[in-house]
């Protein structure tokens, strides 16, 4: 049976272009320029999926989806938009959209997403049928919201928030974040600059019961001590010189939602004391106010500094750390999850303008990027991909097109080599007849593992790489 899809777009030329390509690939397409036509098409046809433009003239694609979900709750929806924003993507995912793609569209990517959405919907239907049979026979079933196994919408929300990854380390981190999102416990997110702490906070808020309420961000390093109470808790008109109106502080602005205390490791001790009192009591008092007000706020803090070290140095209150650190999520640096580099490269290229987005890195260039230590983490990688795509005249980005910061820097394998690793280099080179990088690495791994009796931690130290990188390479070359 041929799958039928609905394309909701007020531009008929967009529909015709997509329909021609989809029909070549064996899909039947129906067009709807607005909500009423979409509902009519959904009622009259056996649809397998829908593609909805976020902006439909005076209508919103989100409203169209809400109406479609009442009619066809299990219909997978893919959003497209020429004005894609994180807020719009998160709103779409909260409604249950399968994915969110920005224009200009890469049809091959759109086709793959639609087919995956259809396959996922069928798998969910089959799982639902099996669960119904199990319930009827008295057999147990695992709920879709089981925190030990987040459902597919968790992964889609991650993608919508810009969290693109392939590594087990990030998968585990997102599972913990999904578990935390279902609760109101305070979360502390740590990690080096550029690892994506803000995106993790977005992910937690988007999956929480507070998602429809505000997510308020506070740059703690920018709060001036003399204005701290006013900025955090607000003030009344006339409470001090310049207070011409009542002002809602960050806590009141975030009431019912999430307060993100960014760079909390840079907060002064004086402000920490004020913050601790509110976190312990859930009450605030405006500057100049006479009564306390209760606020319902979920706190998620983040820092690129080591909180425990700050406590030891007397720069952070130990009691405040306990209060904000019910769950600690530490984002591993990019150098410790090299398997994320290729998928991030492809993601950053995919969101580039049409011509730049079609460019690709050569095999040798990608090897250099995999071997680079990425001190600036994902932020540095994103900027590098953008610069290379914009400045390389051809469609293939080669080693010569990479910035000097990448080509001249020590690699993760060569950085700070031990004497033992240096002594082994001659044996490694001698053991590889082809001279190809893959063969050299295989020989190095075999030789060093043999020398340390298979102890992988010692092997990683001897090779000058992280244990995570070693495991990745062993699996990559079939040596695990």
XYZ file of C-alpha atoms in Angstrom:
480
model
C 0.000 0.000 0.000
C 1.341 3.421 -1.002
C 1.904 5.837 1.868
C 0.040 9.142 1.651
C 1.381 12.369 3.118
C -0.179 15.792 3.642
C 1.804 18.934 2.850
C 0.403 22.032 4.577
C 1.982 25.119 2.983
C 0.337 28.312 1.715
C 2.845 28.442 -1.174
C 1.572 26.129 -3.915
C 4.939 26.173 -5.693
C 6.600 24.716 -2.588
C 3.999 21.955 -2.553
C 4.440 21.190 -6.263
C 8.217 20.989 -5.907
C 7.994 18.651 -2.916
C 5.187 16.571 -4.430
C 7.136 15.898 -7.650
C 10.086 14.551 -5.650
C 8.015 12.569 -3.172
C 5.951 10.979 -5.937
C 9.153 9.909 -7.693
C 9.985 8.091 -4.457
C 6.620 6.336 -4.331
C 4.633 8.572 -1.963
C 1.209 10.081 -2.703
C 0.901 13.752 -1.759
C -2.091 15.903 -0.760
C -1.941 19.694 -0.492
C -3.596 22.002 2.033
C -2.920 25.765 2.091
C -4.638 26.345 5.442
C -6.142 24.721 8.547
C -9.581 23.984 7.134
C -8.160 22.307 4.047
C -5.740 20.320 6.220
C -8.541 18.994 8.410
C -10.582 18.081 5.336
C -7.643 16.218 3.802
C -6.972 14.371 7.044
C -10.614 13.280 7.281
C -10.815 12.132 3.650
C -7.514 10.271 3.286
C -5.482 7.550 5.026
C -2.477 9.738 5.858
C 0.816 8.287 7.036
C 2.481 11.643 7.875
C 2.095 15.410 7.573
C 4.560 18.170 6.687
C 3.467 21.557 8.050
C 4.977 24.987 7.434
C 5.263 26.937 10.670
C 3.952 30.136 9.051
C 0.763 29.926 6.962
C -0.040 33.543 6.216
C -2.293 34.691 9.051
C -2.386 31.176 10.564
C 0.173 29.330 12.664
C 1.334 25.847 11.766
C 1.249 25.044 15.480
C -2.514 25.710 15.544
C -2.964 23.474 12.506
C -1.113 20.680 14.259
C -3.239 21.042 17.407
C -6.400 20.574 15.343
C -4.907 17.661 13.398
C -3.933 15.932 16.637
C -7.554 16.024 17.785
C -8.570 14.304 14.569
C -5.565 12.004 14.130
C -3.628 11.749 17.441
C -1.049 9.267 16.111
C -0.242 11.141 12.873
C 3.507 11.979 12.776
C 4.193 15.625 11.912
C 7.352 17.201 10.487
C 7.578 20.997 10.727
C 9.381 23.127 8.151
C 10.137 26.842 8.429
C 12.134 29.603 6.811
C 12.292 31.379 10.165
C 13.324 28.519 12.440
C 14.112 29.393 16.037
C 14.849 27.292 19.078
C 11.639 28.518 20.720
C 9.548 27.471 17.729
C 11.272 24.100 17.521
C 10.742 23.410 21.218
C 7.088 24.470 20.964
C 6.626 22.066 18.044
C 8.281 19.215 19.929
C 6.125 19.880 22.990
C 3.083 19.354 20.803
C 4.541 16.029 19.700
C 6.105 16.889 16.325
C 8.509 14.276 15.005
C 11.110 16.745 13.698
C 11.729 20.375 12.729
C 13.674 21.312 9.568
C 14.746 24.782 8.472
C 14.413 26.132 4.947
C 15.981 26.022 2.401
C 15.124 22.339 2.512
C 17.430 19.520 1.570
C 14.902 17.179 -0.043
C 16.990 14.070 0.586
C 17.091 14.902 4.296
C 13.359 15.707 4.357
C 12.526 12.427 2.592
C 14.608 10.468 5.120
C 12.947 12.240 8.068
C 9.436 11.615 6.703
C 10.144 7.918 6.122
C 11.616 7.567 9.600
C 8.554 9.305 11.039
C 6.252 6.865 9.249
C 8.328 3.878 10.379
C 8.426 5.174 13.962
C 4.656 5.678 13.983
C 4.080 2.120 12.795
C 6.493 0.774 15.405
C 4.676 2.743 18.127
C 1.329 1.385 16.909
C 2.669 -2.171 16.968
C 4.102 -1.624 20.461
C 0.748 -0.226 21.601
C -1.051 -3.270 20.254
C 1.393 -5.577 22.045
C 0.969 -3.602 25.275
C -2.813 -3.899 24.948
C -2.514 -7.662 24.480
C -0.199 -7.878 27.485
C -2.642 -5.905 29.623
C -5.513 -8.138 28.543
C -3.561 -11.248 29.524
C -2.311 -9.789 32.790
C 1.299 -9.450 31.557
C 3.383 -6.516 32.738
C 4.361 -3.669 30.392
C 6.987 -0.923 30.582
C 5.488 2.562 30.441
C 6.667 4.896 27.686
C 7.623 7.373 30.381
C 9.927 4.902 32.102
C 12.855 7.132 33.195
C 15.341 4.333 32.529
C 14.390 4.332 28.835
C 13.312 7.774 27.584
C 10.982 7.581 24.586
C 11.742 8.805 21.080
C 10.295 12.241 21.834
C 13.188 12.756 24.268
C 15.669 12.339 21.427
C 13.610 14.582 19.151
C 13.479 17.291 21.799
C 17.261 16.988 22.127
C 17.688 17.476 18.377
C 15.326 20.452 18.409
C 17.409 22.070 21.151
C 20.569 21.653 19.046
C 21.890 18.650 20.976
C 23.379 16.553 18.190
C 25.456 13.578 19.288
C 26.396 9.953 18.666
C 28.453 9.136 21.752
C 27.337 6.857 24.597
C 28.540 9.520 27.040
C 26.075 12.114 25.727
C 23.312 9.530 25.440
C 23.757 8.703 29.116
C 23.842 12.394 30.043
C 20.580 13.068 28.176
C 18.930 10.094 29.881
C 19.828 11.580 33.256
C 18.583 14.992 32.124
C 15.286 13.464 30.974
C 14.889 11.760 34.359
C 15.578 15.052 36.138
C 13.146 16.956 33.901
C 10.260 14.869 35.209
C 10.954 16.146 38.737
C 11.503 19.528 40.406
C 14.909 18.731 41.905
C 17.625 21.386 41.542
C 20.185 20.505 38.872
C 23.776 21.687 38.517
C 25.206 21.537 34.987
C 28.974 21.780 34.677
C 31.358 21.568 31.769
C 34.064 23.468 29.949
C 33.181 26.578 27.948
C 31.577 25.679 24.644
C 30.259 22.236 25.627
C 26.585 23.277 25.495
C 25.484 23.824 29.103
C 22.741 26.246 28.070
C 21.326 23.674 25.638
C 21.096 21.085 28.423
C 19.149 23.589 30.527
C 16.817 24.240 27.559
C 16.320 20.492 27.204
C 15.425 20.021 30.884
C 12.945 22.903 30.842
C 11.318 21.771 27.562
C 10.666 18.283 28.965
C 9.447 19.447 32.364
C 5.898 20.108 33.562
C 6.947 23.771 33.581
C 7.589 23.924 29.824
C 4.625 26.252 29.180
C 5.941 28.690 31.807
C 8.943 31.028 31.483
C 12.579 29.965 31.366
C 14.434 32.951 32.829
C 18.219 33.181 32.460
C 20.406 35.058 34.910
C 24.074 35.802 34.240
C 25.314 35.603 37.815
C 28.717 37.099 36.976
C 27.002 40.304 35.804
C 24.951 40.960 38.965
C 26.269 43.950 40.918
C 26.254 43.412 44.693
C 24.517 46.718 45.438
C 21.644 45.855 43.067
C 21.502 42.124 43.753
C 18.334 42.126 45.866
C 16.490 44.321 43.388
C 17.532 42.189 40.385
C 16.797 38.864 42.070
C 13.698 39.712 44.105
C 12.389 42.986 42.646
C 11.546 46.331 44.241
C 8.593 48.633 44.857
C 8.166 52.108 43.470
C 10.091 54.692 45.489
C 12.071 52.131 47.474
C 15.335 53.825 46.458
C 16.551 56.627 44.236
C 15.744 55.743 40.636
C 13.022 53.220 41.521
C 10.352 55.026 39.487
C 8.112 51.952 39.109
C 7.515 48.551 40.652
C 9.970 46.012 39.274
C 9.608 42.218 39.149
C 12.862 40.429 39.933
C 14.151 37.265 38.289
C 12.414 34.967 40.786
C 9.028 36.593 40.226
C 9.530 36.561 36.449
C 10.236 32.814 36.612
C 7.293 32.006 38.920
C 5.835 28.671 37.830
C 8.766 28.077 35.491
C 12.527 27.567 35.549
C 15.274 29.923 36.705
C 18.643 29.293 35.033
C 21.468 30.639 37.198
C 24.241 30.736 34.602
C 27.883 31.148 35.659
C 26.902 30.624 39.279
C 30.556 29.928 40.083
C 31.239 33.647 39.516
C 28.570 34.838 41.958
C 29.888 36.895 44.872
C 29.662 35.518 48.413
C 27.341 38.367 49.454
C 24.798 37.476 46.778
C 25.156 33.758 47.549
C 23.873 34.377 51.077
C 20.784 36.219 49.781
C 20.142 33.498 47.218
C 20.438 30.706 49.782
C 17.731 32.183 52.018
C 15.235 32.242 49.173
C 16.088 28.742 47.965
C 15.550 27.387 51.478
C 12.224 29.165 52.104
C 10.729 29.713 48.604
C 9.750 33.216 49.772
C 10.935 36.560 48.416
C 10.535 40.094 49.715
C 10.738 42.979 47.289
C 13.094 45.813 48.191
C 10.828 48.340 49.906
C 8.083 45.743 50.330
C 6.473 44.843 53.645
C 5.270 41.327 52.935
C 6.931 38.202 51.716
C 5.658 36.429 48.618
C 5.858 32.735 47.887
C 7.321 31.762 44.512
C 7.220 28.414 42.734
C 10.521 28.240 40.864
C 12.637 25.311 39.688
C 16.349 26.204 39.790
C 18.919 24.892 37.325
C 22.441 26.285 37.745
C 25.463 26.022 35.473
C 29.153 26.856 35.613
C 32.382 26.134 33.758
C 34.280 26.101 37.056
C 34.776 23.281 39.560
C 32.279 23.976 42.377
C 34.024 21.699 44.889
C 37.323 23.490 44.258
C 35.608 26.862 44.726
C 34.300 25.679 48.106
C 37.804 24.615 49.160
C 39.136 28.028 48.088
C 36.480 29.803 50.147
C 34.834 31.287 47.037
C 31.556 29.377 47.213
C 29.271 28.465 50.088
C 29.155 24.759 50.825
C 25.518 24.952 51.990
C 24.516 26.653 48.733
C 26.292 23.971 46.722
C 24.274 21.288 48.509
C 21.094 23.232 47.791
C 21.636 23.558 44.013
C 23.337 20.198 43.458
C 20.637 17.565 43.990
C 21.712 16.202 40.591
C 25.049 16.982 38.965
C 25.280 16.748 35.156
C 28.853 17.103 33.909
C 29.123 17.524 30.126
C 32.236 15.743 28.829
C 34.556 17.850 26.650
C 34.495 17.183 22.922
C 37.992 15.657 22.990
C 36.597 12.848 25.168
C 33.787 12.009 22.744
C 35.366 12.001 19.262
C 32.471 10.021 17.799
C 30.383 13.218 18.106
C 32.708 15.201 15.816
C 31.537 13.734 12.446
C 27.818 14.081 13.231
C 28.306 17.628 14.498
C 30.215 18.553 11.337
C 27.394 17.263 9.153
C 24.798 19.016 11.307
C 26.569 22.377 11.127
C 26.930 22.044 7.353
C 23.259 21.081 6.993
C 22.084 24.325 8.586
C 24.325 26.478 6.365
C 22.894 28.315 3.330
C 22.208 26.095 0.311
C 25.589 26.131 -1.482
C 27.762 26.122 1.642
C 25.575 23.402 3.166
C 26.409 21.048 0.299
C 30.147 21.261 0.889
C 31.963 18.329 2.456
C 35.267 17.777 4.254
C 37.745 15.464 2.583
C 38.699 12.208 4.307
C 42.110 13.612 5.290
C 40.601 16.869 6.572
C 38.108 14.969 8.691
C 40.924 12.859 10.127
C 42.665 16.041 11.246
C 39.471 17.275 12.852
C 39.036 13.952 14.651
C 42.596 14.122 15.967
C 42.346 17.761 17.123
C 41.817 18.349 20.866
C 39.099 21.077 20.481
C 39.952 23.276 23.477
C 36.928 25.442 22.611
C 34.708 22.350 22.361
C 31.523 22.350 20.248
C 31.483 26.146 19.949
C 34.945 26.083 18.370
C 33.958 23.260 16.009
C 30.818 25.118 14.922
C 32.753 28.311 14.165
C 35.451 26.371 12.297
C 32.894 24.579 10.086
C 31.192 27.880 9.290
C 34.441 29.648 8.378
C 35.682 26.747 6.231
C 32.364 26.446 4.400
C 32.242 30.180 3.676
C 35.891 30.649 2.633
C 36.569 27.444 0.664
C 35.799 28.194 -3.038
C 35.292 24.556 -4.043
C 32.825 21.987 -2.761
C 35.472 19.869 -0.978
C 37.138 21.295 2.135
C 40.654 19.833 2.322
C 43.438 19.960 4.927
C 44.876 23.094 3.289
C 41.545 24.854 3.871
C 41.580 24.193 7.629
C 42.646 27.040 9.947
C 46.181 27.084 11.308
C 44.799 26.668 14.816
C 43.764 23.136 13.787
C 46.609 22.072 11.486
C 49.436 23.465 13.645
C 48.125 22.284 17.021
C 49.136 19.013 18.670
C 46.550 16.277 18.180
C 44.851 14.390 20.997
C 47.200 11.484 20.298
C 50.406 13.548 20.148
C 49.748 16.058 22.915
C 52.030 15.691 25.926
C 53.450 12.279 24.903
C 55.068 10.201 27.599
C 58.590 8.870 27.279
C 57.185 5.390 26.879
C 54.916 6.549 24.063
C 57.814 8.268 22.344
C 59.943 5.153 22.639
C 57.147 3.094 21.172
C 56.737 5.344 18.127
C 59.538 3.665 16.227
C 58.019 0.220 16.789
C 54.595 1.544 15.744
C 55.867 2.997 12.495
C 57.915 -0.086 11.765
C 54.909 -2.335 12.305
C 52.811 -0.480 9.719
C 53.851 -1.211 6.151
C 51.231 0.904 4.370
C 51.827 4.153 6.243
C 48.063 4.823 6.261
C 46.788 6.547 9.407
C 44.292 3.771 10.178
C 46.968 1.077 9.960
C 49.403 3.086 12.067
C 46.744 3.526 14.763
C 45.817 -0.167 14.725
C 49.438 -1.206 15.189
C 49.896 1.375 17.960
C 46.840 0.116 19.808
C 47.861 -3.557 19.511
C 51.469 -2.920 20.580
C 50.692 -0.727 23.565
C 47.870 -2.972 24.799
C 50.240 -5.932 24.624
C 52.896 -4.033 26.585
C 50.487 -3.161 29.419
C 48.854 -6.576 29.541
C 45.529 -5.328 28.183
C 45.057 -2.627 30.852
C 43.126 -0.010 28.907
C 43.637 2.837 31.349
C 47.413 2.344 31.249
C 47.255 2.036 27.464
C 45.422 5.350 27.213
C 47.991 7.047 29.463
C 50.861 5.644 27.417
C 49.307 6.763 24.140
C 48.513 10.211 25.535
C 44.756 9.973 24.892
C 41.671 9.749 27.094
C 40.137 6.400 28.065
C 36.964 7.328 26.175
C 39.013 7.994 23.026
C 40.750 4.653 23.432
C 37.439 2.775 23.687
C 36.156 4.601 20.626
C 39.243 3.658 18.592
C 39.135 0.029 19.722
C 35.513 -0.242 18.604
C 36.209 1.629 15.372
C 38.971 -0.764 14.337
C 37.237 -3.901 15.583
C 39.750 -4.452 18.399
C 37.296 -4.306 21.306
